[in-house]
Amino acid sequence: MTTIHLPELCLVALIGASGSGKTTLSRQLFAPGEVLSSDAFRLMVANDENAQDATRDAFDSLYFVARKRLARGLLTVIDATNVQADARKRIVSLAKEFDVLPVAIVLDLPEDTLLERHRARTDRPFGAHVIGQQVGHLRRSLRKLQGEGFRQVSVLSTEADVGPARVVRERLY
Ligand code: CTP
């Protein structure tokens, strides 16, 4: 059983390549209002969750909402690939701005699993090579996450880790 202990108030970065199951896991672990998904914001600002030209507007909007939530003292989850250091830097810096702990939940599933899922999807128009690139970024990032400022890093590497995963929230005194 994978139990992830989180402070009641923290900023959670989901990290994983497309198809690693971030959105599926976020539904398993968190309440719907707690999860800010870059796809959902692309859909809201551009009617298309794959609209890459809407990335900036989508993230500006996502961060606007994240700030409103953190100002209310609400745990917030950022569901985006976050495989690039720049994306993660922005998350750590937001956590610092509100004096909450930045934590990472990483989905590092085998590339074959991701490719198999990608082939089965009709909602991701990009080529399979993109998955390989994202996996490469992720693998190179893994050792750096603590140094980047994530106070807690949970890595789920198999479907057996992910399936029964649950979160326990702990009050910090
Ligand atoms: N999926 C699956 N088994 C899982 C988790 C996900 O077969 N245990 C499938 C989902 O049904 C979906 C695809 O994999 O078709 C992607 O799942 P999702 O949770 O959306 O993954 P994300 O990492 O959020 O993908 P993206 O970054 O592309 O939004």
Coordinates of C-alpha atoms and ligand atoms in Angstrom, one line a residue:
M1 CA 0.0 0.0 0.0
T2 CA 1.4 3.4 -1.0
T3 CA 0.5 5.9 1.6
I4 CA 1.5 9.5 0.9
H5 CA 1.6 11.7 4.0
L6 CA 1.0 15.3 3.2
P7 CA 0.7 18.4 5.4
E8 CA -2.9 19.6 5.5
L9 CA -1.8 22.7 3.7
C10 CA 0.7 22.3 0.9
L11 CA 1.2 22.9 -2.8
V12 CA 1.4 19.6 -4.7
A13 CA 3.1 19.2 -8.0
L14 CA 2.1 16.1 -10.0
I15 CA 5.1 15.2 -12.2
G16 CA 4.9 12.8 -15.1
A17 CA 4.9 12.4 -18.8
S18 CA 1.7 12.4 -20.8
G19 CA -0.2 9.2 -20.1
S20 CA 1.5 8.5 -16.8
G21 CA -1.9 8.8 -15.2
K22 CA -1.6 12.2 -13.4
T23 CA -5.2 13.1 -13.9
T24 CA -6.5 9.7 -13.0
L25 CA -4.4 9.7 -9.8
S26 CA -5.5 13.2 -8.9
R27 CA -9.1 12.0 -8.9
Q28 CA -8.1 9.1 -6.7
L29 CA -6.2 11.2 -4.1
F30 CA -7.8 14.6 -4.1
A31 CA -11.2 16.4 -4.2
P32 CA -12.1 17.9 -7.6
G33 CA -11.8 21.5 -6.5
E34 CA -8.3 21.0 -5.2
V35 CA -6.8 20.0 -8.6
L36 CA -5.8 22.6 -11.1
S37 CA -5.1 20.9 -14.4
S38 CA -3.3 22.6 -17.3
D39 CA -5.5 20.7 -19.7
A40 CA -8.6 22.0 -18.1
F41 CA -7.3 25.6 -18.2
R42 CA -6.4 25.2 -21.9
L43 CA -9.9 23.9 -22.5
M44 CA -11.3 26.9 -20.6
V45 CA -9.3 29.6 -22.4
A46 CA -9.1 28.1 -25.9
N47 CA -11.9 25.4 -26.1
D48 CA -9.1 22.8 -26.8
E49 CA -7.1 21.0 -24.1
N50 CA -4.3 20.4 -26.6
A51 CA -4.0 24.0 -27.7
Q52 CA -0.2 24.6 -27.3
D53 CA -0.6 28.3 -28.4
A54 CA -2.8 28.7 -25.3
T55 CA -0.2 27.5 -22.9
R56 CA 0.7 30.9 -21.5
D57 CA -2.9 32.0 -21.0
A58 CA -3.8 28.7 -19.5
F59 CA -0.9 28.8 -17.0
D60 CA -1.6 32.5 -16.2
S61 CA -5.2 31.5 -15.4
L62 CA -4.1 28.4 -13.4
Y63 CA -1.7 30.5 -11.3
F64 CA -4.3 33.2 -10.7
V65 CA -6.6 30.5 -9.3
A66 CA -3.8 28.8 -7.4
R67 CA -3.0 32.1 -5.6
K68 CA -6.6 32.6 -4.6
R69 CA -6.8 29.1 -3.2
L70 CA -3.5 29.4 -1.3
A71 CA -4.5 32.8 0.1
R72 CA -7.5 30.9 1.6
G73 CA -5.2 28.3 3.1
L74 CA -6.4 25.5 0.8
L75 CA -4.3 22.6 -0.3
T76 CA -3.7 22.9 -4.1
V77 CA -2.6 20.4 -6.7
I78 CA -1.0 21.3 -10.0
D79 CA -1.7 18.7 -12.6
A80 CA 0.7 19.3 -15.5
T81 CA 3.6 17.3 -16.8
N82 CA 6.1 19.4 -14.8
V83 CA 9.0 17.5 -16.4
Q84 CA 10.8 20.7 -17.2
A85 CA 12.8 22.5 -14.4
D86 CA 11.3 25.9 -15.3
A87 CA 7.8 24.6 -14.7
R88 CA 8.8 23.2 -11.3
K89 CA 10.7 26.4 -10.4
R90 CA 7.5 28.4 -10.8
I91 CA 5.7 26.0 -8.4
V92 CA 8.4 26.1 -5.7
S93 CA 8.4 29.9 -5.9
L94 CA 4.6 30.0 -5.6
A95 CA 4.8 27.8 -2.5
K96 CA 7.4 30.2 -1.0
E97 CA 5.2 33.2 -1.8
F98 CA 2.5 31.7 0.4
D99 CA 4.8 30.0 2.9
V100 CA 3.4 26.6 2.2
L101 CA 5.4 23.4 1.6
P102 CA 6.0 22.4 -2.0
V103 CA 5.7 18.6 -2.4
A104 CA 6.1 16.4 -5.5
I105 CA 4.2 13.3 -6.5
V106 CA 6.0 11.7 -9.4
L107 CA 4.6 9.1 -11.8
D108 CA 7.6 7.4 -13.3
L109 CA 6.0 4.4 -15.1
P110 CA 7.8 2.3 -17.7
E111 CA 8.0 4.0 -21.1
D112 CA 6.4 1.0 -22.7
T113 CA 3.3 1.4 -20.6
L114 CA 3.0 5.1 -21.6
L115 CA 3.5 4.3 -25.3
E116 CA 0.8 1.6 -25.1
R117 CA -1.6 4.1 -23.5
H118 CA -0.7 6.8 -26.0
R119 CA -1.5 4.4 -28.9
A120 CA -4.9 3.7 -27.3
R121 CA -5.8 7.4 -26.9
T122 CA -7.5 9.6 -29.5
D123 CA -7.3 12.7 -27.3
R124 CA -3.6 13.4 -27.7
P125 CA -2.7 14.5 -31.3
F126 CA 1.1 14.5 -30.9
G127 CA 3.5 11.8 -31.9
A128 CA 4.9 9.1 -29.6
H129 CA 8.4 10.7 -29.7
V130 CA 7.0 13.4 -27.4
I131 CA 6.5 10.8 -24.7
G132 CA 10.1 9.7 -25.0
Q133 CA 11.3 13.2 -24.7
Q134 CA 9.2 13.8 -21.6
V135 CA 10.4 10.6 -20.0
G136 CA 14.0 11.7 -20.7
H137 CA 13.4 15.0 -19.0
L138 CA 11.7 13.3 -16.1
R139 CA 14.5 10.8 -15.5
R140 CA 17.1 13.5 -15.6
S141 CA 15.0 15.5 -13.1
L142 CA 14.4 12.8 -10.5
R143 CA 17.6 13.3 -8.5
K144 CA 17.3 17.1 -8.5
L145 CA 13.8 17.5 -7.0
Q146 CA 14.8 17.8 -3.4
G147 CA 17.5 20.3 -4.4
E148 CA 15.0 22.4 -6.3
G149 CA 13.1 22.9 -3.0
F150 CA 10.5 20.1 -3.0
R151 CA 10.3 19.2 0.7
Q152 CA 8.8 15.8 0.1
V153 CA 9.1 13.6 -3.0
S154 CA 7.0 10.5 -3.6
V155 CA 7.8 8.4 -6.6
L156 CA 5.3 5.9 -7.9
S157 CA 7.0 3.6 -10.5
T158 CA 4.6 0.8 -11.1
E159 CA 0.9 0.3 -11.6
A160 CA 1.0 -1.7 -8.4
D161 CA 2.2 1.4 -6.5
V162 CA -0.4 3.7 -8.1
G163 CA -3.5 1.5 -7.8
P164 CA -3.9 1.4 -4.0
A165 CA -2.2 4.8 -3.4
R166 CA -3.8 7.0 -0.9
V167 CA -3.1 10.3 0.9
V168 CA -3.1 10.9 4.6
R169 CA -3.2 14.6 5.6
E170 CA -1.4 15.6 8.7
R171 CA -1.8 18.7 10.7
L172 CA 1.6 20.4 11.4
Y173 CA 2.1 22.1 14.7
Ligands
CTP1 N1 -4.8 5.2 -18.0 C1 -4.8 3.8 -17.9 N2 -4.5 3.2 -16.7 C2 -4.2 4.0 -15.6 C3 -4.2 5.4 -15.7 C4 -4.5 6.0 -17.0 O1 -5.1 3.1 -18.8 N3 -3.9 3.4 -14.5 C5 -5.1 5.7 -19.3 C6 -6.3 6.7 -19.2 O2 -7.5 6.0 -19.4 C7 -6.1 7.7 -20.3 C8 -4.5 7.7 -20.4 O3 -4.1 6.5 -19.7 O4 -6.6 7.3 -21.5 C9 -4.0 8.9 -19.7 O5 -4.4 9.0 -18.4 P1 -4.3 10.4 -17.6 O6 -4.7 10.1 -16.2 O7 -5.1 11.4 -18.3 O8 -2.8 10.7 -17.7 P2 -2.0 12.1 -17.7 O9 -0.7 11.8 -17.1 O10 -2.9 13.1 -16.9 O11 -2.0 12.4 -19.2 P3 -1.8 13.8 -19.9 O12 -0.6 14.5 -19.4 O13 -1.7 13.5 -21.4 O14 -3.1 14.6 -19.6

